[in-house]
PDB file of C-alpha atoms in Angstrom:
ATOM      1  CA  UNK A   1     -25.637 -10.483 -27.751  1.00  0.00           C
ATOM      2  CA  UNK A   2     -22.125 -11.796 -28.802  1.00  0.00           C
ATOM      3  CA  UNK A   3     -22.050  -8.947 -31.345  1.00  0.00           C
ATOM      4  CA  UNK A   4     -22.483  -6.398 -28.461  1.00  0.00           C
ATOM      5  CA  UNK A   5     -19.942  -7.962 -26.342  1.00  0.00           C
ATOM      6  CA  UNK A   6     -17.373  -7.889 -29.284  1.00  0.00           C
ATOM      7  CA  UNK A   7     -18.196  -4.237 -29.959  1.00  0.00           C
ATOM      8  CA  UNK A   8     -17.900  -3.150 -26.391  1.00  0.00           C
ATOM      9  CA  UNK A   9     -14.358  -5.211 -26.232  1.00  0.00           C
ATOM     10  CA  UNK A  10     -13.304  -3.390 -29.460  1.00  0.00           C
ATOM     11  CA  UNK A  11     -14.204   0.120 -28.012  1.00  0.00           C
ATOM     12  CA  UNK A  12     -12.487  -0.594 -24.754  1.00  0.00           C
ATOM     13  CA  UNK A  13      -9.370  -1.733 -26.595  1.00  0.00           C
ATOM     14  CA  UNK A  14      -9.113   1.685 -28.307  1.00  0.00           C
ATOM     15  CA  UNK A  15      -9.539   3.449 -25.102  1.00  0.00           C
ATOM     16  CA  UNK A  16      -6.422   2.419 -22.964  1.00  0.00           C
ATOM     17  CA  UNK A  17      -5.808   6.023 -22.677  1.00  0.00           C
ATOM     18  CA  UNK A  18      -9.074   6.639 -21.234  1.00  0.00           C
ATOM     19  CA  UNK A  19      -8.540   3.720 -18.761  1.00  0.00           C
ATOM     20  CA  UNK A  20      -5.357   5.196 -17.679  1.00  0.00           C
ATOM     21  CA  UNK A  21      -6.875   8.748 -17.129  1.00  0.00           C
ATOM     22  CA  UNK A  22      -9.726   7.478 -15.045  1.00  0.00           C
ATOM     23  CA  UNK A  23      -7.075   5.648 -12.877  1.00  0.00           C
ATOM     24  CA  UNK A  24      -5.082   8.947 -12.659  1.00  0.00           C
ATOM     25  CA  UNK A  25      -8.165  10.878 -11.788  1.00  0.00           C
ATOM     26  CA  UNK A  26      -9.369   8.356  -9.170  1.00  0.00           C
ATOM     27  CA  UNK A  27      -5.932   8.341  -7.313  1.00  0.00           C
ATOM     28  CA  UNK A  28      -5.933  12.196  -7.504  1.00  0.00           C
ATOM     29  CA  UNK A  29      -9.486  12.203  -5.888  1.00  0.00           C
ATOM     30  CA  UNK A  30      -8.142  10.274  -2.864  1.00  0.00           C
ATOM     31  CA  UNK A  31      -6.134  13.268  -1.571  1.00  0.00           C
ATOM     32  CA  UNK A  32      -3.944  11.964   0.978  1.00  0.00           C
ATOM     33  CA  UNK A  33      -3.935   8.004   0.995  1.00  0.00           C
ATOM     34  CA  UNK A  34      -2.206   4.814   2.182  1.00  0.00           C
ATOM     35  CA  UNK A  35      -1.780   1.621   0.389  1.00  0.00           C
ATOM     36  CA  UNK A  36      -1.017  -1.902   1.730  1.00  0.00           C
ATOM     37  CA  UNK A  37       0.740  -4.146  -0.744  1.00  0.00           C
ATOM     38  CA  UNK A  38       2.239  -7.603  -1.364  1.00  0.00           C
ATOM     39  CA  UNK A  39       5.228  -7.739  -3.506  1.00  0.00           C
ATOM     40  CA  UNK A  40       5.989 -11.245  -4.979  1.00  0.00           C
ATOM     41  CA  UNK A  41       8.911 -12.531  -6.933  1.00  0.00           C
ATOM     42  CA  UNK A  42      10.627 -15.857  -7.522  1.00  0.00           C
ATOM     43  CA  UNK A  43      12.369 -15.249  -4.014  1.00  0.00           C
ATOM     44  CA  UNK A  44       9.093 -15.202  -2.321  1.00  0.00           C
ATOM     45  CA  UNK A  45       6.515 -12.552  -0.899  1.00  0.00           C
ATOM     46  CA  UNK A  46       7.091  -9.411   1.204  1.00  0.00           C
ATOM     47  CA  UNK A  47       4.350  -7.283   2.738  1.00  0.00           C
ATOM     48  CA  UNK A  48       4.834  -3.445   2.442  1.00  0.00           C
ATOM     49  CA  UNK A  49       2.897  -0.275   2.802  1.00  0.00           C
ATOM     50  CA  UNK A  50       3.181   3.420   1.688  1.00  0.00           C
ATOM     51  CA  UNK A  51       1.512   6.802   2.500  1.00  0.00           C
ATOM     52  CA  UNK A  52       1.096   9.733   0.182  1.00  0.00           C
ATOM     53  CA  UNK A  53       0.332  13.297   0.903  1.00  0.00           C
ATOM     54  CA  UNK A  54       0.636  15.564  -2.217  1.00  0.00           C
ATOM     55  CA  UNK A  55       4.178  14.992  -3.462  1.00  0.00           C
ATOM     56  CA  UNK A  56       5.549  13.764  -0.112  1.00  0.00           C
ATOM     57  CA  UNK A  57       5.545  10.025   0.718  1.00  0.00           C
ATOM     58  CA  UNK A  58       6.949   7.202   2.958  1.00  0.00           C
ATOM     59  CA  UNK A  59       7.142   3.677   1.715  1.00  0.00           C
ATOM     60  CA  UNK A  60       8.266   0.644   3.708  1.00  0.00           C
ATOM     61  CA  UNK A  61       8.971  -2.948   2.535  1.00  0.00           C
ATOM     62  CA  UNK A  62      11.113  -5.457   4.273  1.00  0.00           C
ATOM     63  CA  UNK A  63      14.268  -3.719   5.604  1.00  0.00           C
ATOM     64  CA  UNK A  64      13.940  -0.688   3.286  1.00  0.00           C
ATOM     65  CA  UNK A  65      12.280   2.716   3.765  1.00  0.00           C
ATOM     66  CA  UNK A  66      11.933   5.402   1.256  1.00  0.00           C
ATOM     67  CA  UNK A  67      11.092   8.699   2.578  1.00  0.00           C
ATOM     68  CA  UNK A  68      10.581  11.969   0.580  1.00  0.00           C
ATOM     69  CA  UNK A  69      10.001  15.220   2.440  1.00  0.00           C
ATOM     70  CA  UNK A  70       9.336  17.429  -0.576  1.00  0.00           C
ATOM     71  CA  UNK A  71      13.130  18.264  -0.793  1.00  0.00           C
ATOM     72  CA  UNK A  72      15.293  15.158  -0.087  1.00  0.00           C
ATOM     73  CA  UNK A  73      14.806  11.404  -0.795  1.00  0.00           C
ATOM     74  CA  UNK A  74      16.027   9.358   2.091  1.00  0.00           C
ATOM     75  CA  UNK A  75      16.617   5.662   1.337  1.00  0.00           C
ATOM     76  CA  UNK A  76      16.838   4.060   4.631  1.00  0.00           C
ATOM     77  CA  UNK A  77      18.446   0.436   4.707  1.00  0.00           C
ATOM     78  CA  UNK A  78      18.130  -1.048   8.151  1.00  0.00           C
ATOM     79  CA  UNK A  79      20.099  -4.271   7.163  1.00  0.00           C
ATOM     80  CA  UNK A  80      23.316  -2.232   6.651  1.00  0.00           C
ATOM     81  CA  UNK A  81      22.492   0.702   8.684  1.00  0.00           C
ATOM     82  CA  UNK A  82      22.949   3.011   5.771  1.00  0.00           C
ATOM     83  CA  UNK A  83      20.850   6.046   4.587  1.00  0.00           C
ATOM     84  CA  UNK A  84      21.394   7.593   1.107  1.00  0.00           C
ATOM     85  CA  UNK A  85      20.360  11.270   0.709  1.00  0.00           C
ATOM     86  CA  UNK A  86      19.416  12.014  -2.949  1.00  0.00           C
ATOM     87  CA  UNK A  87      17.506  14.466  -5.049  1.00  0.00           C
ATOM     88  CA  UNK A  88      14.141  13.461  -6.622  1.00  0.00           C
ATOM     89  CA  UNK A  89      14.762  12.284 -10.115  1.00  0.00           C
ATOM     90  CA  UNK A  90      12.396  12.642 -13.102  1.00  0.00           C
ATOM     91  CA  UNK A  91      11.355   9.011 -12.764  1.00  0.00           C
ATOM     92  CA  UNK A  92       7.763   8.381 -11.926  1.00  0.00           C
ATOM     93  CA  UNK A  93       7.675   4.627 -11.151  1.00  0.00           C
ATOM     94  CA  UNK A  94       6.235   2.891  -8.241  1.00  0.00           C
ATOM     95  CA  UNK A  95       9.863   2.076  -7.026  1.00  0.00           C
ATOM     96  CA  UNK A  96      11.187   5.712  -7.098  1.00  0.00           C
ATOM     97  CA  UNK A  97       8.106   7.767  -6.357  1.00  0.00           C
ATOM     98  CA  UNK A  98       4.846   6.281  -5.470  1.00  0.00           C
ATOM     99  CA  UNK A  99       3.279   9.627  -5.077  1.00  0.00           C
ATOM    100  CA  UNK A 100       3.476   9.979  -8.883  1.00  0.00           C
ATOM    101  CA  UNK A 101       3.568   6.409 -10.055  1.00  0.00           C
ATOM    102  CA  UNK A 102       0.149   6.650 -11.325  1.00  0.00           C
ATOM    103  CA  UNK A 103      -0.043  10.197 -12.579  1.00  0.00           C
ATOM    104  CA  UNK A 104      -0.701  10.635 -16.375  1.00  0.00           C
ATOM    105  CA  UNK A 105       0.507   7.099 -17.387  1.00  0.00           C
ATOM    106  CA  UNK A 106      -1.047   7.670 -20.627  1.00  0.00           C
ATOM    107  CA  UNK A 107       1.335  10.496 -21.671  1.00  0.00           C
ATOM    108  CA  UNK A 108       4.601   8.992 -20.044  1.00  0.00           C
ATOM    109  CA  UNK A 109       4.082   5.509 -21.662  1.00  0.00           C
ATOM    110  CA  UNK A 110       3.105   3.721 -24.771  1.00  0.00           C
ATOM    111  CA  UNK A 111       0.038   1.743 -23.920  1.00  0.00           C
ATOM    112  CA  UNK A 112      -2.094  -0.869 -25.243  1.00  0.00           C
ATOM    113  CA  UNK A 113      -5.187  -2.468 -24.003  1.00  0.00           C
ATOM    114  CA  UNK A 114      -4.732  -6.224 -23.510  1.00  0.00           C
ATOM    115  CA  UNK A 115      -8.042  -7.536 -22.746  1.00  0.00           C
ATOM    116  CA  UNK A 116      -9.899  -8.495 -19.643  1.00  0.00           C
ATOM    117  CA  UNK A 117      -8.990 -10.854 -16.831  1.00  0.00           C
ATOM    118  CA  UNK A 118     -10.635 -11.880 -13.406  1.00  0.00           C
ATOM    119  CA  UNK A 119      -9.097 -12.266 -10.019  1.00  0.00           C
ATOM    120  CA  UNK A 120     -10.459 -12.478  -6.486  1.00  0.00           C
ATOM    121  CA  UNK A 121     -14.020 -11.811  -7.872  1.00  0.00           C
ATOM    122  CA  UNK A 122     -12.814  -8.631  -9.586  1.00  0.00           C
ATOM    123  CA  UNK A 123     -13.280  -7.654 -13.430  1.00  0.00           C
ATOM    124  CA  UNK A 124      -9.857  -6.314 -14.427  1.00  0.00           C
ATOM    125  CA  UNK A 125      -8.560  -4.247 -17.317  1.00  0.00           C
ATOM    126  CA  UNK A 126      -5.111  -5.363 -18.468  1.00  0.00           C
ATOM    127  CA  UNK A 127      -2.869  -2.744 -19.971  1.00  0.00           C
ATOM    128  CA  UNK A 128       0.554  -3.105 -21.299  1.00  0.00           C
ATOM    129  CA  UNK A 129       2.896  -0.057 -20.825  1.00  0.00           C
ATOM    130  CA  UNK A 130       6.368   0.614 -22.179  1.00  0.00           C
ATOM    131  CA  UNK A 131       8.292   3.693 -21.182  1.00  0.00           C
ATOM    132  CA  UNK A 132       8.930   5.863 -24.120  1.00  0.00           C
ATOM    133  CA  UNK A 133      12.610   6.522 -23.486  1.00  0.00           C
ATOM    134  CA  UNK A 134      14.863   3.593 -24.269  1.00  0.00           C
ATOM    135  CA  UNK A 135      15.966   1.339 -21.630  1.00  0.00           C
ATOM    136  CA  UNK A 136      13.192   2.045 -19.191  1.00  0.00           C
ATOM    137  CA  UNK A 137      10.781  -0.552 -17.774  1.00  0.00           C
ATOM    138  CA  UNK A 138       7.965  -2.419 -19.527  1.00  0.00           C
ATOM    139  CA  UNK A 139       5.131  -3.492 -17.321  1.00  0.00           C
ATOM    140  CA  UNK A 140       1.623  -4.826 -17.186  1.00  0.00           C
ATOM    141  CA  UNK A 141      -1.049  -3.072 -15.024  1.00  0.00           C
ATOM    142  CA  UNK A 142      -4.362  -4.646 -13.928  1.00  0.00           C
ATOM    143  CA  UNK A 143      -6.978  -2.308 -13.128  1.00  0.00           C
ATOM    144  CA  UNK A 144     -10.317  -2.707 -11.355  1.00  0.00           C
ATOM    145  CA  UNK A 145     -12.929  -2.072 -13.976  1.00  0.00           C
ATOM    146  CA  UNK A 146     -15.439  -0.972 -11.127  1.00  0.00           C
ATOM    147  CA  UNK A 147     -13.355   1.045  -8.684  1.00  0.00           C
ATOM    148  CA  UNK A 148     -10.859   2.341 -11.270  1.00  0.00           C
ATOM    149  CA  UNK A 149      -8.019   1.697  -8.798  1.00  0.00           C
ATOM    150  CA  UNK A 150      -4.911  -0.430  -9.463  1.00  0.00           C
ATOM    151  CA  UNK A 151      -5.143  -4.069  -8.583  1.00  0.00           C
ATOM    152  CA  UNK A 152      -1.629  -5.179  -9.701  1.00  0.00           C
ATOM    153  CA  UNK A 153       1.412  -4.128 -11.437  1.00  0.00           C
ATOM    154  CA  UNK A 154       3.705  -6.787 -13.008  1.00  0.00           C
ATOM    155  CA  UNK A 155       7.238  -5.922 -13.989  1.00  0.00           C
ATOM    156  CA  UNK A 156       9.463  -8.324 -16.058  1.00  0.00           C
ATOM    157  CA  UNK A 157       8.704 -11.807 -17.259  1.00  0.00           C
ATOM    158  CA  UNK A 158       9.255 -15.492 -16.145  1.00  0.00           C
ATOM    159  CA  UNK A 159      11.605 -16.008 -13.129  1.00  0.00           C
ATOM    160  CA  UNK A 160      12.510 -12.424 -13.311  1.00  0.00           C
ATOM    161  CA  UNK A 161       8.863 -11.100 -12.818  1.00  0.00           C
ATOM    162  CA  UNK A 162       8.013  -9.041  -9.794  1.00  0.00           C
ATOM    163  CA  UNK A 163       4.479  -8.303  -9.005  1.00  0.00           C
ATOM    164  CA  UNK A 164       2.920  -5.675  -6.652  1.00  0.00           C
ATOM    165  CA  UNK A 165      -0.775  -6.568  -5.523  1.00  0.00           C
ATOM    166  CA  UNK A 166      -2.322  -3.634  -4.123  1.00  0.00           C
ATOM    167  CA  UNK A 167      -4.240  -5.130  -1.250  1.00  0.00           C
ATOM    168  CA  UNK A 168      -5.886  -2.012   0.240  1.00  0.00           C
ATOM    169  CA  UNK A 169      -6.046   1.636  -0.838  1.00  0.00           C
ATOM    170  CA  UNK A 170      -7.843   4.153   1.443  1.00  0.00           C
ATOM    171  CA  UNK A 171      -7.936   7.883   2.172  1.00  0.00           C
ATOM    172  CA  UNK A 172      -6.238   8.832   5.259  1.00  0.00           C
ATOM    173  CA  UNK A 173      -5.886  11.840   7.720  1.00  0.00           C
ATOM    174  CA  UNK A 174      -3.439  14.303   6.047  1.00  0.00           C
ATOM    175  CA  UNK A 175      -2.778  16.277   9.265  1.00  0.00           C
ATOM    176  CA  UNK A 176       0.331  14.298  10.481  1.00  0.00           C
ATOM    177  CA  UNK A 177       3.116  15.808   8.707  1.00  0.00           C
ATOM    178  CA  UNK A 178       5.581  14.299  11.000  1.00  0.00           C
ATOM    179  CA  UNK A 179       5.434  10.976   9.095  1.00  0.00           C
ATOM    180  CA  UNK A 180       7.207  12.736   6.302  1.00  0.00           C
ATOM    181  CA  UNK A 181       9.948  14.366   8.311  1.00  0.00           C
ATOM    182  CA  UNK A 182      13.389  12.735   8.668  1.00  0.00           C
ATOM    183  CA  UNK A 183      14.428  12.483  12.230  1.00  0.00           C
ATOM    184  CA  UNK A 184      18.069  12.022  12.443  1.00  0.00           C
ATOM    185  CA  UNK A 185      17.961  11.249  16.144  1.00  0.00           C
ATOM    186  CA  UNK A 186      16.478   7.773  15.262  1.00  0.00           C
ATOM    187  CA  UNK A 187      19.355   6.877  13.323  1.00  0.00           C
ATOM    188  CA  UNK A 188      22.435   7.877  15.075  1.00  0.00           C
ATOM    189  CA  UNK A 189      24.133   4.680  14.279  1.00  0.00           C
ATOM    190  CA  UNK A 190      23.549   4.826  10.548  1.00  0.00           C
ATOM    191  CA  UNK A 191      26.036   5.970   8.035  1.00  0.00           C
ATOM    192  CA  UNK A 192      24.834   8.781   5.928  1.00  0.00           C
ATOM    193  CA  UNK A 193      25.599   8.800   2.290  1.00  0.00           C
ATOM    194  CA  UNK A 194      25.427  12.057   0.402  1.00  0.00           C
ATOM    195  CA  UNK A 195      24.387  11.573  -3.247  1.00  0.00           C
ATOM    196  CA  UNK A 196      22.714  15.017  -3.860  1.00  0.00           C
ATOM    197  CA  UNK A 197      24.088  17.199  -6.388  1.00  0.00           C
TER     198      UNK A 197
END
């Protein structure tokens, strides 16, 4: 029995690419979807959520909102009442583009299977990823071995670590396009900062 378990572990260790592709496919199958998450760091915890439909998304955590309508990224800071308008870059991280954060991780990152772990009754794959371009992020992704959905992403180490636990991921109604439209009438007192090329 122990031999079978060791063989299964070795097989999985050689297939981090397969695990990441299953994750990418599972997210793609959701169509329009929403996510509730908890972001944790040395400074404490903050609840957040985001909704995705195709390439469009809206993410909210604390006093910051990020909206992408397919053309422009709006970073809305309610604390200082500023809105930065920018083009969508080529970064596909959770922070900059949750709509593409899990798409084809296996081709964008060097990756390594790092064993199994258990949390909240879930059996999780642990994958280490590092961006292929120098200076980009290194992180650990925990993936539910049953649902093939992300459970937690951990960026950095020690006191600098930031983790995002994906509390709930569910398919949503994709008919409400207004949630992805920037309504300037809601932000009359906000300063607009133009960063687009």
